[in-house]
Short mmCIF file of C-alpha atoms in Angstrom, two decimals:
data_model
loop_
_atom_site.label_atom_id
_atom_site.label_comp_id
_atom_site.label_asym_id
_atom_site.label_seq_id
_atom_site.Cartn_x
_atom_site.Cartn_y
_atom_site.Cartn_z
CA MET A 68 20.70 1.45 21.48
CA THR A 69 20.17 0.05 17.97
CA GLN A 70 19.04 -3.29 19.37
CA GLN A 71 16.49 -1.56 21.60
CA LEU A 72 15.19 0.46 18.67
CA LEU A 73 14.71 -2.64 16.53
CA GLU A 74 12.98 -4.47 19.38
CA THR A 75 10.62 -1.54 19.97
CA ILE A 76 9.72 -1.32 16.27
CA GLY A 77 9.20 -5.09 16.12
CA GLU A 78 6.94 -5.05 19.18
CA ARG A 79 4.78 -2.28 17.76
CA ILE A 80 4.41 -4.03 14.43
CA ARG A 81 3.48 -7.32 16.12
CA ALA A 82 0.89 -5.47 18.20
CA THR A 83 -0.84 -4.10 15.08
CA ALA A 84 -0.37 -7.12 12.78
CA ASP A 85 -3.77 -8.67 13.37
CA ILE A 86 -6.29 -10.31 11.05
CA ARG A 87 -8.76 -7.56 12.01
CA VAL A 88 -6.51 -5.07 10.22
CA VAL A 89 -7.17 -6.86 6.91
CA TYR A 90 -10.71 -8.07 7.64
CA GLY A 91 -12.65 -5.43 9.54
CA GLU A 92 -15.31 -6.06 12.14
CA PRO A 93 -18.45 -7.62 10.59
CA ILE A 94 -21.41 -5.28 10.19
CA VAL A 95 -24.84 -6.92 10.41
CA VAL A 96 -27.77 -5.25 8.63
CA GLY A 97 -30.93 -7.36 8.68
CA GLU A 98 -30.07 -10.74 7.15
CA ARG A 99 -26.93 -9.35 5.51
CA THR A 100 -23.45 -9.40 7.03
CA ILE A 101 -20.73 -7.21 5.52
CA VAL A 102 -17.03 -7.72 6.26
CA PRO A 103 -14.65 -4.95 5.08
CA VAL A 104 -11.47 -6.20 3.36
CA ALA A 105 -8.24 -4.19 2.97
CA ALA A 106 -4.64 -4.73 1.88
CA VAL A 107 -2.16 -3.73 4.56
CA SER A 108 1.56 -3.11 3.98
CA TYR A 109 4.14 -2.50 6.68
CA MET A 110 7.50 -0.97 5.78
CA PHE A 111 10.25 0.00 8.13
CA GLY A 112 13.96 0.45 8.42
CA ALA A 113 16.45 1.24 11.11
CA GLY A 114 20.13 1.69 11.51
CA GLY A 115 22.74 2.85 13.90
CA GLY A 116 26.37 2.92 14.66
CA LYS A 117 29.11 3.55 17.14
CA GLY A 118 32.20 5.55 16.71
CA SER A 119 35.09 6.64 18.77
CA ARG A 120 37.83 9.14 18.34
CA GLN A 121 40.60 9.83 20.67
CA GLY A 122 38.97 11.21 23.79
CA GLN A 123 35.43 11.04 22.31
CA GLU A 124 32.86 8.32 21.96
CA GLY A 125 29.57 8.44 20.14
CA GLU A 126 26.59 6.31 19.34
CA GLY A 127 23.60 7.05 17.17
CA GLY A 128 20.63 5.41 15.59
CA GLY A 129 17.43 6.10 13.82
CA GLY A 130 14.50 4.45 12.20
CA GLY A 131 11.27 5.03 10.46
CA GLY A 132 8.28 3.22 9.21
CA SER A 133 5.08 3.39 7.30
CA VAL A 134 1.79 1.54 7.21
CA ARG A 135 -0.36 1.60 4.08
CA VAL A 136 -3.97 0.45 4.17
CA ARG A 137 -5.86 0.21 0.89
CA PRO A 138 -9.53 -0.83 0.84
CA LEU A 139 -10.19 -3.73 -1.53
CA GLY A 140 -13.89 -4.32 -1.04
CA VAL A 141 -16.35 -6.13 1.19
CA ILE A 142 -17.45 -9.71 1.67
CA GLU A 143 -21.23 -9.82 1.63
CA VAL A 144 -22.92 -12.77 3.32
CA THR A 145 -26.66 -13.25 2.73
CA PRO A 146 -29.01 -16.24 2.96
CA GLN A 147 -28.64 -16.55 -0.84
CA GLY A 148 -24.85 -16.87 -0.70
CA THR A 149 -21.54 -15.13 -0.21
CA ARG A 150 -19.81 -12.79 -2.65
CA PHE A 151 -16.92 -10.36 -2.78
CA VAL A 152 -17.81 -6.82 -3.87
CA PRO A 153 -14.69 -4.89 -4.96
CA VAL A 154 -14.17 -1.21 -4.21
CA PHE A 155 -13.81 1.01 -7.25
CA ASP A 156 -10.11 1.99 -7.31
CA THR A 157 -9.93 5.53 -8.71
CA GLN A 158 -6.12 5.67 -8.50
CA ARG A 159 -5.74 2.61 -10.70
CA LEU A 160 -8.32 3.95 -13.15
CA ALA A 161 -6.47 7.28 -13.36
CA LEU A 162 -3.19 5.46 -14.00
CA TYR A 163 -4.72 3.39 -16.81
CA ALA A 164 -6.33 6.49 -18.34
CA LEU A 165 -3.01 8.35 -18.24
CA GLY A 166 -1.29 5.40 -19.92
CA ALA A 167 -3.97 5.26 -22.61
CA VAL A 168 -3.63 9.00 -23.32
CA ALA A 169 0.15 8.62 -23.60
CA LEU A 170 -0.21 5.71 -26.04
CA VAL A 171 -2.70 7.62 -28.20
CA ALA A 172 -0.40 10.67 -28.24
CA LEU A 173 2.55 8.50 -29.25
CA ALA A 174 0.57 6.79 -32.01
CA TRP A 175 -0.71 10.15 -33.29
CA ARG A 176 2.83 11.53 -33.40
CA ARG A 177 4.07 8.51 -35.36
CA TYR A 178 1.15 8.83 -37.76
CA LEU A 179 1.92 12.51 -38.40
CA ARG A 180 5.58 11.66 -39.09
CA TYR A 181 4.46 8.96 -41.49
CA LEU A 182 2.29 11.46 -43.37
CA GLU A 183 5.18 13.95 -43.59
CA ARG A 184 7.49 11.33 -45.11
CA ARG A 185 4.91 10.42 -47.76
CA ARG A 186 4.83 13.98 -49.14
#
């Protein structure tokens, strides 16, 4: 049972692991061709086991998986040349902003303690 589960998961991942998942279908607009680019992550796990007690036998298994697709940008091809245009990542910006706020709050707290000790 566990072997079948792993084989099924592997087959499904192989079926979707294609270059077109990372590089989308080209889109042609006039003399410009745009190719979407994404980062794709596959994660999965599975397990199973057999057990037997006197007069009873059992077997079980389970698995799960996840696919994460994150847009990175587009490749733009024109008669003048080729360039990569990144997508604005709002999650990363929010994380950096949160980190900056935390650092400023920490520095402000230290400064206030410093002022209290000087009195």
